[in-house]
mmCIF file of C-alpha atoms and ligand atoms in Angstrom:
data_model
loop_
_atom_site.group_PDB
_atom_site.id
_atom_site.type_symbol
_atom_site.label_atom_id
_atom_site.label_comp_id
_atom_site.label_asym_id
_atom_site.label_seq_id
_atom_site.Cartn_x
_atom_site.Cartn_y
_atom_site.Cartn_z
ATOM 1 C CA MET A 1 0.000 0.000 0.000
ATOM 2 C CA ILE A 2 1.174 3.501 -0.779
ATOM 3 C CA VAL A 3 0.806 5.918 2.108
ATOM 4 C CA LEU A 4 0.217 9.465 0.950
ATOM 5 C CA THR A 5 1.696 12.117 3.164
ATOM 6 C CA GLY A 6 1.767 15.877 2.922
ATOM 7 C CA GLY A 7 0.842 19.034 4.730
ATOM 8 C CA ARG A 8 2.876 20.781 7.339
ATOM 9 C CA GLY A 9 1.497 19.636 10.660
ATOM 10 C CA ALA A 10 -0.348 21.517 13.365
ATOM 11 C CA ALA A 11 -0.603 24.821 11.480
ATOM 12 C CA ASP A 12 -2.508 23.251 8.571
ATOM 13 C CA PRO A 13 -5.922 24.551 7.525
ATOM 14 C CA GLU A 14 -8.953 22.693 8.845
ATOM 15 C CA THR A 15 -10.023 19.768 6.640
ATOM 16 C CA LEU A 16 -13.179 20.202 4.584
ATOM 17 C CA ILE A 17 -12.731 17.369 2.066
ATOM 18 C CA THR A 18 -10.287 14.514 2.609
ATOM 19 C CA GLU A 19 -7.847 13.093 0.081
ATOM 20 C CA TYR A 20 -9.901 9.939 -0.079
ATOM 21 C CA GLU A 21 -13.141 11.812 -0.784
ATOM 22 C CA ILE A 22 -11.390 13.810 -3.507
ATOM 23 C CA GLN A 23 -10.084 10.672 -5.211
ATOM 24 C CA GLU A 24 -13.502 8.988 -5.128
ATOM 25 C CA LYS A 25 -15.059 12.085 -6.671
ATOM 26 C CA VAL A 26 -12.367 12.341 -9.349
ATOM 27 C CA ASN A 27 -13.064 8.711 -10.309
ATOM 28 C CA GLU A 28 -16.789 9.393 -10.489
ATOM 29 C CA LEU A 29 -16.344 12.536 -12.632
ATOM 30 C CA ALA A 30 -13.874 10.758 -14.913
ATOM 31 C CA SER A 31 -16.243 7.905 -15.556
ATOM 32 C CA ARG A 32 -19.153 10.268 -16.360
ATOM 33 C CA ILE A 33 -16.944 12.297 -18.712
ATOM 34 C CA SER A 34 -15.527 9.171 -20.365
ATOM 35 C CA SER A 35 -18.985 7.874 -21.111
ATOM 36 C CA ASP A 36 -20.420 11.240 -22.250
ATOM 37 C CA TYR A 37 -17.512 11.799 -24.664
ATOM 38 C CA GLU A 38 -17.256 8.243 -25.961
ATOM 39 C CA GLY A 39 -16.075 8.249 -29.584
ATOM 40 C CA LYS A 40 -14.846 11.846 -29.276
ATOM 41 C CA GLU A 41 -11.399 13.279 -28.694
ATOM 42 C CA PRO A 42 -11.954 16.263 -26.446
ATOM 43 C CA VAL A 43 -9.485 19.029 -25.776
ATOM 44 C CA VAL A 44 -9.174 19.404 -22.023
ATOM 45 C CA ILE A 45 -8.255 22.954 -21.079
ATOM 46 C CA GLY A 46 -6.953 23.452 -17.564
ATOM 47 C CA VAL A 47 -7.251 26.863 -15.954
ATOM 48 C CA LEU A 48 -3.919 27.662 -14.331
ATOM 49 C CA LYS A 49 -2.812 27.698 -11.740
ATOM 50 C CA GLY A 50 -5.588 26.373 -9.504
ATOM 51 C CA ALA A 51 -6.755 23.435 -11.652
ATOM 52 C CA TRP A 52 -3.347 21.904 -12.209
ATOM 53 C CA ILE A 53 -3.497 19.133 -9.597
ATOM 54 C CA PHE A 54 -7.161 18.289 -10.209
ATOM 55 C CA MET A 55 -6.562 18.120 -13.969
ATOM 56 C CA ALA A 56 -3.527 15.864 -13.559
ATOM 57 C CA ASP A 57 -5.608 13.383 -11.567
ATOM 58 C CA LEU A 58 -8.708 13.683 -13.753
ATOM 59 C CA VAL A 59 -7.105 13.166 -17.177
ATOM 60 C CA ARG A 60 -5.267 10.080 -15.968
ATOM 61 C CA ARG A 61 -8.616 8.479 -15.178
ATOM 62 C CA LEU A 62 -10.285 9.270 -18.503
ATOM 63 C CA THR A 63 -10.619 6.334 -20.874
ATOM 64 C CA LEU A 64 -10.517 8.661 -23.890
ATOM 65 C CA PRO A 65 -7.857 10.021 -26.203
ATOM 66 C CA VAL A 66 -7.562 13.633 -25.043
ATOM 67 C CA ARG A 67 -5.384 16.607 -25.851
ATOM 68 C CA CYS A 68 -4.411 18.820 -22.962
ATOM 69 C CA ASP A 69 -3.962 22.547 -23.137
ATOM 70 C CA PHE A 70 -3.937 25.363 -20.612
ATOM 71 C CA VAL A 71 -4.973 28.929 -20.135
ATOM 72 C CA ARG A 72 -3.821 31.118 -17.338
ATOM 73 C CA LEU A 73 -6.342 33.625 -16.128
ATOM 74 C CA ARG A 74 -6.250 36.042 -13.269
ATOM 75 C CA SER A 75 -9.129 37.677 -11.479
ATOM 76 C CA TYR A 76 -8.077 37.395 -7.877
ATOM 77 C CA GLN A 77 -5.719 39.305 -5.657
ATOM 78 C CA GLY A 78 -5.302 37.753 -2.221
ATOM 79 C CA ARG A 79 -8.772 36.743 -1.055
ATOM 80 C CA GLU A 80 -10.745 39.114 -3.266
ATOM 81 C CA SER A 81 -12.025 38.837 -6.816
ATOM 82 C CA THR A 82 -11.233 41.987 -8.785
ATOM 83 C CA GLY A 83 -14.176 41.280 -11.106
ATOM 84 C CA LYS A 84 -11.913 41.839 -14.115
ATOM 85 C CA VAL A 85 -10.375 38.862 -15.909
ATOM 86 C CA GLU A 86 -6.960 38.986 -17.545
ATOM 87 C CA ILE A 87 -5.539 36.319 -19.860
ATOM 88 C CA LEU A 88 -1.942 35.743 -18.856
ATOM 89 C CA MET A 89 -1.452 32.698 -21.150
ATOM 90 C CA ASP A 90 -3.637 31.361 -23.975
ATOM 91 C CA THR A 91 -4.059 27.897 -25.542
ATOM 92 C CA THR A 92 -1.425 26.822 -28.027
ATOM 93 C CA ARG A 93 -3.512 25.124 -30.751
ATOM 94 C CA SER A 94 -6.600 25.848 -32.832
ATOM 95 C CA LEU A 95 -9.862 24.892 -31.137
ATOM 96 C CA GLU A 96 -12.063 25.174 -34.207
ATOM 97 C CA GLY A 97 -14.539 22.291 -34.402
ATOM 98 C CA LYS A 98 -13.262 20.762 -31.157
ATOM 99 C CA ASP A 99 -15.171 19.460 -28.162
ATOM 100 C CA VAL A 100 -13.665 21.424 -25.306
ATOM 101 C CA LEU A 101 -13.825 20.535 -21.648
ATOM 102 C CA ILE A 102 -12.692 23.298 -19.305
ATOM 103 C CA VAL A 103 -11.202 22.059 -16.051
ATOM 104 C CA GLU A 104 -11.434 24.585 -13.227
ATOM 105 C CA ASP A 105 -10.689 24.407 -9.519
ATOM 106 C CA ILE A 106 -13.574 26.479 -8.157
ATOM 107 C CA VAL A 107 -16.408 28.588 -9.537
ATOM 108 C CA ASP A 108 -17.087 31.467 -7.200
ATOM 109 C CA THR A 109 -18.638 34.647 -8.688
ATOM 110 C CA GLY A 110 -18.685 32.892 -12.092
ATOM 111 C CA ILE A 111 -17.004 35.875 -13.770
ATOM 112 C CA THR A 112 -13.912 33.913 -14.829
ATOM 113 C CA MET A 113 -15.862 31.021 -16.379
ATOM 114 C CA ASP A 114 -18.335 33.337 -18.095
ATOM 115 C CA TYR A 115 -15.440 35.196 -19.690
ATOM 116 C CA LEU A 116 -13.662 32.015 -20.802
ATOM 117 C CA LEU A 117 -16.833 30.418 -22.209
ATOM 118 C CA LYS A 118 -17.511 33.516 -24.315
ATOM 119 C CA ARG A 119 -13.956 33.605 -25.638
ATOM 120 C CA LEU A 120 -13.939 29.917 -26.538
ATOM 121 C CA ARG A 121 -17.315 30.135 -28.294
ATOM 122 C CA GLU A 122 -15.950 32.971 -30.443
ATOM 123 C CA ARG A 123 -13.199 30.605 -31.547
ATOM 124 C CA GLY A 124 -15.616 28.183 -33.221
ATOM 125 C CA VAL A 125 -15.500 25.240 -30.845
ATOM 126 C CA ARG A 126 -18.028 22.458 -31.526
ATOM 127 C CA SER A 127 -18.968 22.200 -27.868
ATOM 128 C CA VAL A 128 -17.736 23.515 -24.565
ATOM 129 C CA GLU A 129 -18.522 22.293 -21.064
ATOM 130 C CA ILE A 130 -17.117 23.001 -17.612
ATOM 131 C CA CYS A 131 -15.818 20.512 -15.095
ATOM 132 C CA ALA A 132 -15.233 22.259 -11.751
ATOM 133 C CA LEU A 133 -13.954 20.461 -8.698
ATOM 134 C CA LEU A 134 -15.701 22.945 -6.418
ATOM 135 C CA ASP A 135 -18.755 25.147 -6.713
ATOM 136 C CA LYS A 136 -19.383 28.049 -4.317
ATOM 137 C CA PRO A 137 -22.881 29.072 -5.479
ATOM 138 C CA SER A 138 -23.541 31.498 -2.616
ATOM 139 C CA ARG A 139 -21.303 34.136 -4.216
ATOM 140 C CA ARG A 140 -22.459 33.802 -7.812
ATOM 141 C CA VAL A 141 -22.742 37.065 -9.766
ATOM 142 C CA VAL A 142 -22.996 35.618 -13.294
ATOM 143 C CA ASP A 143 -25.037 32.540 -14.070
ATOM 144 C CA VAL A 144 -22.831 29.798 -15.555
ATOM 145 C CA SER A 145 -23.874 26.273 -16.295
ATOM 146 C CA ILE A 146 -21.400 23.768 -14.878
ATOM 147 C CA LYS A 147 -22.003 20.288 -16.274
ATOM 148 C CA TYR A 148 -19.582 18.426 -14.006
ATOM 149 C CA VAL A 149 -19.285 19.547 -10.369
ATOM 150 C CA GLY A 150 -17.256 17.746 -7.719
ATOM 151 C CA PHE A 151 -18.407 19.327 -4.448
ATOM 152 C CA THR A 152 -20.547 22.290 -3.457
ATOM 153 C CA VAL A 153 -18.739 24.292 -0.795
ATOM 154 C CA PRO A 154 -19.838 26.940 1.711
ATOM 155 C CA ASP A 155 -18.873 30.607 1.512
ATOM 156 C CA LYS A 156 -15.449 30.166 3.076
ATOM 157 C CA PHE A 157 -11.963 30.651 1.692
ATOM 158 C CA ILE A 158 -10.839 27.256 0.364
ATOM 159 C CA VAL A 159 -7.243 26.088 -0.087
ATOM 160 C CA GLY A 160 -5.347 22.929 -0.971
ATOM 161 C CA TYR A 161 -5.280 20.412 -3.845
ATOM 162 C CA GLY A 162 -4.205 23.233 -6.177
ATOM 163 C CA LEU A 163 -6.079 26.129 -4.576
ATOM 164 C CA ASP A 164 -4.046 28.858 -2.953
ATOM 165 C CA LEU A 165 -4.044 31.878 -0.738
ATOM 166 C CA ASP A 166 -1.337 34.155 -2.135
ATOM 167 C CA GLN A 167 0.369 31.091 -3.725
ATOM 168 C CA GLU A 168 0.500 29.212 -0.440
ATOM 169 C CA PHE A 169 -1.219 25.868 0.349
ATOM 170 C CA ARG A 170 -1.463 24.572 -3.240
ATOM 171 C CA ASN A 171 0.412 21.422 -2.257
ATOM 172 C CA LEU A 172 -1.921 20.360 0.542
ATOM 173 C CA PRO A 173 -3.222 16.916 -0.465
ATOM 174 C CA TYR A 174 -6.690 17.647 0.947
ATOM 175 C CA ILE A 175 -9.106 20.587 0.693
ATOM 176 C CA GLY A 176 -9.184 22.874 3.709
ATOM 177 C CA VAL A 177 -10.704 26.120 4.889
ATOM 178 C CA ILE A 178 -8.942 29.213 6.117
ATOM 179 C CA SER A 179 -10.652 30.970 8.983
ATOM 180 C CA PRO A 180 -11.466 34.659 8.591
ATOM 181 C CA LYS A 181 -8.672 37.063 9.543
HETATM 182 P P1 IMP B 201 -14.699 33.632 -9.994
HETATM 183 O O1 IMP B 201 -14.359 34.370 -11.244
HETATM 184 O O2 IMP B 201 -15.129 34.557 -8.898
HETATM 185 O O3 IMP B 201 -15.698 32.508 -10.215
HETATM 186 O O4 IMP B 201 -13.384 33.046 -9.401
HETATM 187 C C1 IMP B 201 -12.742 32.057 -9.968
HETATM 188 C C2 IMP B 201 -11.319 31.921 -9.497
HETATM 189 O O5 IMP B 201 -11.041 32.552 -8.253
HETATM 190 C C3 IMP B 201 -11.083 30.461 -9.244
HETATM 191 O O6 IMP B 201 -10.638 29.875 -10.439
HETATM 192 C C4 IMP B 201 -10.032 30.455 -8.180
HETATM 193 O O7 IMP B 201 -8.768 30.470 -8.782
HETATM 194 C C5 IMP B 201 -10.265 31.724 -7.405
HETATM 195 N N1 IMP B 201 -11.027 31.444 -6.173
HETATM 196 C C6 IMP B 201 -12.325 31.673 -5.925
HETATM 197 N N2 IMP B 201 -12.691 31.278 -4.687
HETATM 198 C C7 IMP B 201 -11.568 30.773 -4.125
HETATM 199 C C8 IMP B 201 -11.288 30.159 -2.851
HETATM 200 O O8 IMP B 201 -12.132 29.999 -1.961
HETATM 201 N N3 IMP B 201 -10.005 29.745 -2.669
HETATM 202 C C9 IMP B 201 -9.029 29.882 -3.622
HETATM 203 N N4 IMP B 201 -9.257 30.433 -4.822
HETATM 204 C C10 IMP B 201 -10.509 30.875 -5.072
HETATM 205 MG MG1 MG B 202 -8.899 29.128 -10.859
#
């Protein structure tokens, strides 16, 4: 048996979702996606940096030929959404006629996903869907339809398994919450 270790001890954020629960959910999402896209070769676009760990686990469980690409978007500074999305890095290949699956860590206000969906649709994709590990619906400003959701989370600041607070905590193997300052 492989024992997974990680985290930094007593100062770690409080656990919200365990490693085991994450892995079970990733398996479940991967099997839904694999069956929905059977016979297709989707382009999986990871939203950096937050989705990097989730995407690495998810794509390895898909039973499909996929191409992976990435965008890097920024809308947050510290704990606050600025409400304005910037593209820091775009995809590298043409997406025309492709079935695109966006992989995102968390949908909060929805502003980032709304922006990305609009941009991808302008590029002539055949289809585009969102797979988000976490959904925080209490703070939604723009309505976005998320086809694949891992967990719905409360209105708290979430870290771990790719999600950060000022670049810290991304390497926590579980999902935790940071208490208010
Ligand atoms: P939105 O545009 O408000 O939906 O925010 C989306 C982005 O903000 C996500 O992709 C995350 O990178 C970041 N974000 C939102 N909520 C949290 C959180 O609780 N913890 C860490 N990052 C978050
Ligand atoms: Mg993100």
